[in-house]
Amino acid sequence: MSSTKAVLKAAKAALDASKFDVAVAQSERVLAADPQNYHANVFLGLARDKLGKCDEAAEAYDEATRIKGNEPLAWQGLISLYEKQDGRKVDEYRMAAVRLAEIYIGADDRTRSQAVIDKFMLFAKEHGTRSQYKQALGVLLPTSTVYDFLEGRLPYPSDTYVKVASIVEAEEKEHINREIGERRTRLGSRFEQVTLDVEREVMSQSTLEDIYQNVIDWSNEDEVRREFEEKLLKHAYNALVVLPSEEKSNKRNRVEDLARGMVILKHSFSLAWDIALEWKDTERIAEWDVGVLREYISFFPENGLTKVLKGYLECEISPFPAEATADDEGNGGETGSHDAAVLPLSPEERLLLMAEGLDEAPKSALAHRLMGEYYLFLEEYESAVEVARKAWKLVTVEAQKTGLNFQRNIDAITIILATSLIHYQSPKNHPEAKSYFENILKRSPMSAPALTGVGLILEGQEDYAGAIDFLTRALVDDATNIRIKAEAAWCKALNGNYALGQEELELCLPEIDGAGLQARELKAQTLYRIGICIWDRDSSIASRKDRKGAYTRFLAALQANINFAPAYTSLGIYYADYAKDRKRARKCFQKAFELSPAEVFAAERLARAFADQGDWDLVETVSQRVVDSGKARLSPGLNKRKGASWPYAALGVVELNRQEYAKSITSFQAALRISPEDYHSWVGLGESYHNSGRYIAATKAFEQAKKLENVIDQREGPVESWFTNYMLANVKRELGEFVDAIRGYREVLTTRPGEFGVLIALAQTLVEGAWRDIETGFFGRAIGGAKDAIKVSLEIAEQNPETFNLWKVVGDACVIFSRVQVHVEEFPCEDVKDLLERNIAIEEYDLFADADGIGKATLSSLIPSGEEPTSLSTFTKSLHAGILAHKRAIYASTDDNHAQAVAWFNLGHSEYHAHICLHSYQNTDKSRKSSRYLKASIRCFKKAIELEAGNSEFWNALGVATGQLNPKVSQHSFNARVWTNLGTLYLLQNDFQLANDSFARSQSTDPDYAHAWVGQGLLAILLGDLKEAQLLFEHAFEISDSSSILTKRQYALSTFERLSSATPLFSSSLNSNLVQPLFALHQLLKLSPADLPFQHLSALFLERIGNYSAAIETLKIVCEKVEQDYEITESPVSLANFALAKADLGRVELAAKDFATASDDAETALQLSSFDNDVEIMTSIPSNELSKCRLSAHLTAGLARYYMNDMDTALEMFQAALVESGDAPDVICLLAEVLWAKGGERERSVARDQLFDCAERHPGHLPSILLLGAIALLDKDSDTLEAVSADLHELRVSDSESVLESRNQEKIQHLLNTIAVLLPGSDTAGGECAEMTHLARSIILSPSSTSAWSRLAERSGDIYPAEMALKMAARGVPPLGILQAEDLARALAGSGRARDVQRAVMVAPWRSDGWVTFRETLVQC
């Protein structure tokens, strides 16, 4: 023990000497010997503290406090240690300070204890966090162990609780914001839900309410208590809002208690008063405490609810006694009482005040309920509905917040809403209102407002028995309600019991007291209804004329309420129908409609009167007001009465007259929804659709109107339906269904013969249909339409010959005859002349006669006496008649500038058309007569531009007409849209770049305009790209209509040129696609039969497809016409053309096996085709064409003589052809065949020499090799056969186009097979084997060869090659390939199946082997 004390002393001495390491060592020695030594631990803690070892020092002090917890020395050491560490050990400091203070309390040392606490509080405030400071403040609260001993020395608890409350408030606010910020970033989170969840978590754990209550309990200051009472209520209310429904009950009770206490104490905290008022669940406003309401007004004078309450308490429907006003105070009253009096508000000021308050209280259900009730009283039903819906939503939201159901409030608001819906846009909202009332009646079966509401709805639906039942039941609950009594009596009258209804209504009159607006209106309504009962009880004229009957009651109703609209309507009916005073009737109807747009009958009478006067603006005003009122359209199924369709129909007529077709369509559709059988609305709808371009819809509308004609006839009497038929025909015309349109116009004319407008429309439609027929290729029908148009024009001219459209029709009809020249002889000259001579001095036709030579003399020569008109003269007459008709149109349109401009344009177009047409009959580039037409057309276009300079069509026409005469003028005449014409102008001026740009622009603007593609094709020809040109012409033909001559010409010509220049292989593929060019030429010759070059071209196409008879007929016509032209002009060019036609005719006759005629025609061509240095012919016909002509004639004559067995002449012809062709190898082959056929050894030797020479000079010439092989076979020349076989094998693997052709491949194969069989030294078996080998080789070289597979099948008898031949044939038929019909038939017949053999006969019935196979198949079957 003594040694321990010595060591402790040494440790103490070391501490005093600041030898802290020594002190630590000495203290540890002591503790090693005595671990429970208190002072050693204290010395160790102090030494370590001095050495900066805070944690080790704290361990030593802690050990000391465990040994002797009531000794202050260790605790003081800990406090000193914690103070040195600033804010790192505040919580430990708090525990140590409290324990040290408790030790001093045990020693009854208040001073030291307070000093410890004060020191700690100062340290915690300076160095601790907000949460640590909040914990530190807990030491000062009554719940602390030191509070009782130090009470009076510590701050007052209320002040401490206030500080704690502020800290907790800040912590909760920060926690809420932080959690919301973190959680709202999660996927799928919603801000509202996140906020609710976070607030619910925080509120459920919050201690603020207890802290607020402690502040209230400990505070001695009223202001502080009131402040924290407000905070307590607000916090409790916020917690109530976020709590789940099942946890709201206790919290809601606490909130109600807090709010009720504040109201009782008259604490002016708005939340408490709002809770007290808004949470009150009552059926009637009278159940509120008026004193509380007035106190609320006094406490919160600027609140929105206050303004609503103030206005409501002063209004007529307030259930509370009026407050004393300034007028009620005596003059001798006290000043204070006078100041407290309330100044009365006028009705306008009251309504304004309440509306302002409602805007300022958007979340107050009570304010909305009171306002809705007041709006219902004022009959402002729309506003009442809007406010009641908002009130219902607000109550629902408040119920969700508080957990209360507010059923009474909801029922009261629902009654306001449903009652307003009865009258607002009646009867549209009746189903909704009725559902509300029925829902209330389920809970309160005797609710008078609900029963009354259902009764009113049933009355509106004309279910008067049901209405009487409900209203009678309502009277049981509210027997003194005079309104319900009057309504029940009126329902009895409407149910047919007018006597009882009148009696009960008269009993109600004495009970209606008061001078207010409501009483006066009820009295007027009752008097009016009594008048209606009298009016309907006796419908005789005498009774209704009686001024002492219903008339008196109507006047009495107006005396009770001068603004009662139904009485004015009834008086208007009285004056209009019985008193015959239209002026008074008009005034009554007008007054009724001014007072109420619901007076639909009065509005209809007004609208009809205004329509009769033609005042459509007033008709629109009246109709639109009825529509806006909602009384015109009744909800379907809600009312037995139909809605009024006339307002919509009237609006449709007004909008139709204003050309506002979209609006008129909407109006007529609305009318038809109300009255689907309204005939006139269907007609109006169809006309609106027609004028707006919606022709399909217009067709359906007019067809529906036609279906209703019989119904209208039976119901309203006969109706004039011709206009419907006429408009339907117009629609068909716009749709391009001209046949139906013409039929419709003719049907109208059967009922209204001579109707001028219909005749004009019929004539125009006939012409338009004729143009469409020309476009689609129905040329005969087009001529029929033109003839009918002229006949109809004769009928029109009898009524009014001065109609511009008449002469346009006549002019266009004449032009149609000139467009379809094949039928030009059908032109009715007599009828046209008769038309042109009607009601006009024929000198008027001399207009521009100096320019075009067409005037009165031309008119007289339309039917010359004693002369049989030829086709050409009739054609010219049709052109002249068209020009004269358009001149007459100018004469007829003198008073209309626009029509006159169009007439000049039409005349110019006819002049230009005459120039183009007559130019085709001339041989020179320009004829004198046609140039006159051209100049006249230019003058006409200029005249049209003078009258209407903004018309782009006029400028375009001028540009086209001046394209060759004056390119500069032409260029500036085109506008930006006529790029094709501008491109043509540039093309004529050889500016290819600009032409290309213009055509490209035209194609992008309108890709379906064919002439733009034709222009591009012509440009491609000039640039040398013939393939591109062919594609462009083909595309132009495909998109063009049948009236386009230019596209047909260029397409047919380019196709033939491509066909002529193609290789034999490609030419054979083209021959299978000649249907389109032949069709184009057929239509071209219908439009222009005098076009000889293309008639000649059609014969060449016919020759290509093997139609030799048609080609011969066509060429004979060409030869005849060219011969006629030569006889007239004696032109060498005509003679050359005749020679060309004769040569082609001879060649076709040769193909038709008419050898004698072919020889004669070919020799004629040879005689006529010798032109030596004729300049005119050399410039018109290329020399190579003449050379080809002579070569063709020589070959034709030679072949014809050959087949006629005239070998000598044939030989001469082939020799001449050989010279003409420059030793062409094909001609050599023909010469060799003739020499061999002549039979002499010398000739055959010459033939061999010629062929050997040809083969040497033309190594790859297949015909000469094949011919040599055939001759070698006949001569049995094995050396030559080996050479030929080697050459053929070499050619078979080459890419020569002549070898690739299927026919030549067959020839090669056939020759090789024959050589293999007939070679000397080979037996039959070996020959057959060799043939099979060659066939297999052929298939390997050309696997897709149908003929090779067919031959292999025939030789082998195997089914597989036959199947392959059929498959290859299926792949090679057009358009997939160029397989011929014979090859397909051969493949079909080779399969051996009956169905394929039948198809083979159908494909090529001229092949005998197909029939043979067919017979064999039938025998086998």
Coordinates of N, CA, C and O in Angstrom, one line a residue, residues 1311-1374:
L1311 N -29.3 -29.0 -138.6 CA -28.3 -29.3 -139.6 C -27.2 -30.3 -138.9 O -26.8 -31.2 -139.6
L1312 N -26.8 -30.0 -137.7 CA -25.8 -30.8 -137.0 C -26.4 -32.2 -136.8 O -25.6 -33.2 -137.0
N1313 N -27.6 -32.3 -136.5 CA -28.2 -33.6 -136.3 C -28.2 -34.4 -137.6 O -27.9 -35.6 -137.6
T1314 N -28.6 -33.7 -138.6 CA -28.6 -34.4 -140.0 C -27.2 -34.8 -140.4 O -27.1 -35.9 -140.9
I1315 N -26.3 -33.9 -140.2 CA -24.9 -34.3 -140.5 C -24.5 -35.6 -139.7 O -23.8 -36.5 -140.3
A1316 N -24.8 -35.6 -138.4 CA -24.4 -36.7 -137.6 C -25.1 -38.0 -138.1 O -24.5 -39.1 -138.0
V1317 N -26.3 -37.9 -138.6 CA -27.0 -39.1 -139.0 C -26.5 -39.6 -140.4 O -26.3 -40.8 -140.7
L1318 N -26.3 -38.6 -141.3 CA -26.1 -39.0 -142.7 C -24.6 -39.0 -143.1 O -24.3 -39.1 -144.3
L1319 N -23.7 -38.8 -142.1 CA -22.3 -38.8 -142.5 C -21.9 -40.2 -143.1 O -22.4 -41.2 -142.6
P1320 N -21.1 -40.3 -144.1 CA -20.7 -41.6 -144.7 C -20.0 -42.4 -143.6 O -19.3 -42.0 -142.8
G1321 N -20.3 -43.8 -143.7 CA -19.7 -44.7 -142.8 C -20.4 -44.9 -141.5 O -20.0 -45.7 -140.7
S1322 N -21.4 -44.1 -141.1 CA -22.2 -44.3 -139.9 C -23.4 -45.0 -140.1 O -24.2 -44.8 -141.0
D1323 N -23.7 -46.0 -139.2 CA -24.9 -46.8 -139.3 C -26.0 -46.1 -138.6 O -25.8 -45.0 -137.9
T1324 N -27.2 -46.7 -138.6 CA -28.4 -46.0 -138.1 C -28.2 -45.9 -136.6 O -28.5 -44.8 -136.0
A1325 N -27.8 -46.9 -135.9 CA -27.7 -46.8 -134.5 C -26.7 -45.8 -134.1 O -26.9 -45.0 -133.2
G1326 N -25.6 -45.8 -134.8 CA -24.6 -44.8 -134.5 C -25.1 -43.4 -134.8 O -24.8 -42.5 -134.0
G1327 N -25.8 -43.3 -135.9 CA -26.3 -42.0 -136.2 C -27.3 -41.5 -135.1 O -27.3 -40.3 -134.7
E1328 N -28.2 -42.4 -134.7 CA -29.1 -41.9 -133.6 C -28.4 -41.6 -132.3 O -28.7 -40.6 -131.7
C1329 N -27.3 -42.3 -132.0 CA -26.6 -42.0 -130.8 C -25.9 -40.6 -131.0 O -25.9 -39.8 -130.0
A1330 N -25.4 -40.4 -132.2 CA -24.7 -39.1 -132.4 C -25.7 -38.0 -132.3 O -25.4 -36.9 -131.8
E1331 N -27.0 -38.2 -132.8 CA -28.0 -37.2 -132.8 C -28.3 -36.9 -131.3 O -28.5 -35.7 -130.9
M1332 N -28.5 -37.9 -130.5 CA -28.8 -37.7 -129.1 C -27.7 -36.9 -128.4 O -27.9 -36.1 -127.5
T1333 N -26.4 -37.3 -128.8 CA -25.3 -36.6 -128.2 C -25.4 -35.1 -128.6 O -25.1 -34.2 -127.7
H1334 N -25.7 -34.8 -129.8 CA -25.8 -33.4 -130.2 C -26.9 -32.7 -129.5 O -26.8 -31.5 -129.2
L1335 N -28.0 -33.4 -129.3 CA -29.2 -32.7 -128.6 C -28.8 -32.4 -127.1 O -29.1 -31.4 -126.6
A1336 N -28.1 -33.4 -126.5 CA -27.7 -33.2 -125.1 C -26.7 -32.0 -125.1 O -26.8 -31.2 -124.2
R1337 N -25.8 -31.9 -126.1 CA -24.9 -30.8 -126.1 C -25.6 -29.4 -126.3 O -25.3 -28.4 -125.7
S1338 N -26.6 -29.5 -127.1 CA -27.4 -28.2 -127.3 C -28.1 -27.8 -126.0 O -28.2 -26.6 -125.7
I1339 N -28.6 -28.8 -125.3 CA -29.3 -28.4 -124.0 C -28.3 -27.9 -123.0 O -28.5 -26.9 -122.3
I1340 N -27.1 -28.4 -123.0 CA -26.0 -27.9 -122.1 C -25.7 -26.5 -122.5 O -25.5 -25.6 -121.6
L1341 N -25.6 -26.2 -123.8 CA -25.2 -24.9 -124.2 C -26.3 -23.9 -124.0 O -26.1 -22.7 -123.7
S1342 N -27.6 -24.4 -124.1 CA -28.7 -23.5 -123.9 C -29.8 -24.2 -123.1 O -30.8 -24.7 -123.7
P1343 N -29.7 -24.2 -121.8 CA -30.6 -25.0 -121.0 C -32.1 -24.5 -121.1 O -33.0 -25.2 -120.7
S1344 N -32.3 -23.2 -121.4 CA -33.6 -22.7 -121.5 C -34.3 -22.8 -122.8 O -35.3 -22.2 -123.1
S1345 N -33.6 -23.5 -123.8 CA -34.2 -23.7 -125.1 C -35.3 -24.7 -125.1 O -35.1 -25.9 -124.8
T1346 N -36.5 -24.2 -125.4 CA -37.7 -25.0 -125.4 C -37.6 -26.0 -126.5 O -38.0 -27.2 -126.4
S1347 N -37.2 -25.6 -127.7 CA -37.1 -26.4 -128.8 C -36.2 -27.6 -128.6 O -36.4 -28.7 -129.1
A1348 N -35.0 -27.4 -128.0 CA -34.1 -28.4 -127.7 C -34.7 -29.5 -126.8 O -34.5 -30.7 -127.1
W1349 N -35.3 -29.1 -125.8 CA -35.9 -30.0 -124.9 C -37.1 -30.8 -125.6 O -37.2 -32.0 -125.4
S1350 N -37.8 -30.1 -126.4 CA -38.9 -30.7 -127.2 C -38.4 -31.8 -128.1 O -38.9 -32.9 -128.2
R1351 N -37.3 -31.4 -128.8 CA -36.7 -32.4 -129.8 C -36.2 -33.6 -129.1 O -36.3 -34.7 -129.5
L1352 N -35.5 -33.3 -127.9 CA -35.0 -34.5 -127.1 C -36.1 -35.4 -126.7 O -36.0 -36.6 -126.7
A1353 N -37.2 -34.8 -126.3 CA -38.4 -35.6 -125.8 C -38.9 -36.4 -127.0 O -39.3 -37.6 -126.8
E1354 N -39.0 -35.8 -128.2 CA -39.5 -36.5 -129.3 C -38.6 -37.7 -129.7 O -39.0 -38.8 -130.1
R1355 N -37.3 -37.4 -129.6 CA -36.3 -38.5 -130.0 C -36.2 -39.6 -129.0 O -36.1 -40.8 -129.3
S1356 N -36.3 -39.2 -127.7 CA -36.0 -40.2 -126.6 C -37.3 -40.9 -126.2 O -37.3 -42.0 -125.7
G1357 N -38.5 -40.2 -126.3 CA -39.7 -40.7 -125.8 C -39.8 -40.6 -124.3 O -40.7 -41.2 -123.7
D1358 N -38.9 -40.0 -123.7 CA -38.9 -39.9 -122.2 C -39.8 -38.7 -121.8 O -39.9 -37.7 -122.4
I1359 N -40.4 -38.9 -120.6 CA -41.3 -37.9 -120.1 C -40.6 -36.7 -119.5 O -41.1 -35.5 -119.5
Y1360 N -39.3 -36.9 -118.9 CA -38.6 -35.8 -118.3 C -38.3 -34.7 -119.2 O -38.5 -33.5 -118.9
P1361 N -37.7 -34.9 -120.4 CA -37.4 -33.8 -121.3 C -38.7 -33.1 -121.7 O -38.7 -31.9 -121.9
A1362 N -39.8 -33.8 -121.9 CA -41.1 -33.2 -122.2 C -41.5 -32.2 -121.1 O -42.0 -31.1 -121.3
E1363 N -41.4 -32.7 -119.8 CA -41.7 -31.8 -118.7 C -40.8 -30.6 -118.6 O -41.3 -29.4 -118.4
M1364 N -39.5 -30.8 -118.9 CA -38.6 -29.6 -118.9 C -39.0 -28.7 -120.0 O -38.9 -27.4 -119.9
A1365 N -39.3 -29.2 -121.2 CA -39.7 -28.3 -122.3 C -40.9 -27.5 -121.9 O -41.0 -26.3 -122.2
L1366 N -41.9 -28.1 -121.2 CA -43.1 -27.4 -120.8 C -42.7 -26.3 -119.8 O -43.2 -25.1 -119.8
K1367 N -41.8 -26.6 -118.8 CA -41.4 -25.6 -117.9 C -40.6 -24.4 -118.5 O -40.9 -23.2 -118.2
M1368 N -39.7 -24.8 -119.5 CA -39.0 -23.7 -120.2 C -40.0 -22.8 -121.0 O -39.8 -21.6 -121.1
A1369 N -41.0 -23.5 -121.6 CA -42.0 -22.7 -122.3 C -42.7 -21.8 -121.5 O -43.0 -20.6 -121.9
A1370 N -43.1 -22.2 -120.3 CA -43.8 -21.3 -119.3 C -43.0 -20.1 -119.0 O -43.6 -19.0 -118.7
R1371 N -41.7 -20.3 -118.9 CA -40.8 -19.1 -118.6 C -40.6 -18.2 -119.8 O -40.1 -17.1 -119.6
G1372 N -40.8 -18.7 -121.0 CA -40.5 -17.9 -122.1 C -41.6 -17.2 -122.8 O -41.4 -16.5 -123.8
V1373 N -42.9 -17.5 -122.4 CA -44.0 -16.8 -123.0 C -44.0 -15.3 -122.7 O -43.6 -15.0 -121.6
P1374 N -44.5 -14.5 -123.6 CA -44.6 -13.1 -123.3 C -45.5 -12.9 -122.1 O -46.5 -13.6 -121.9

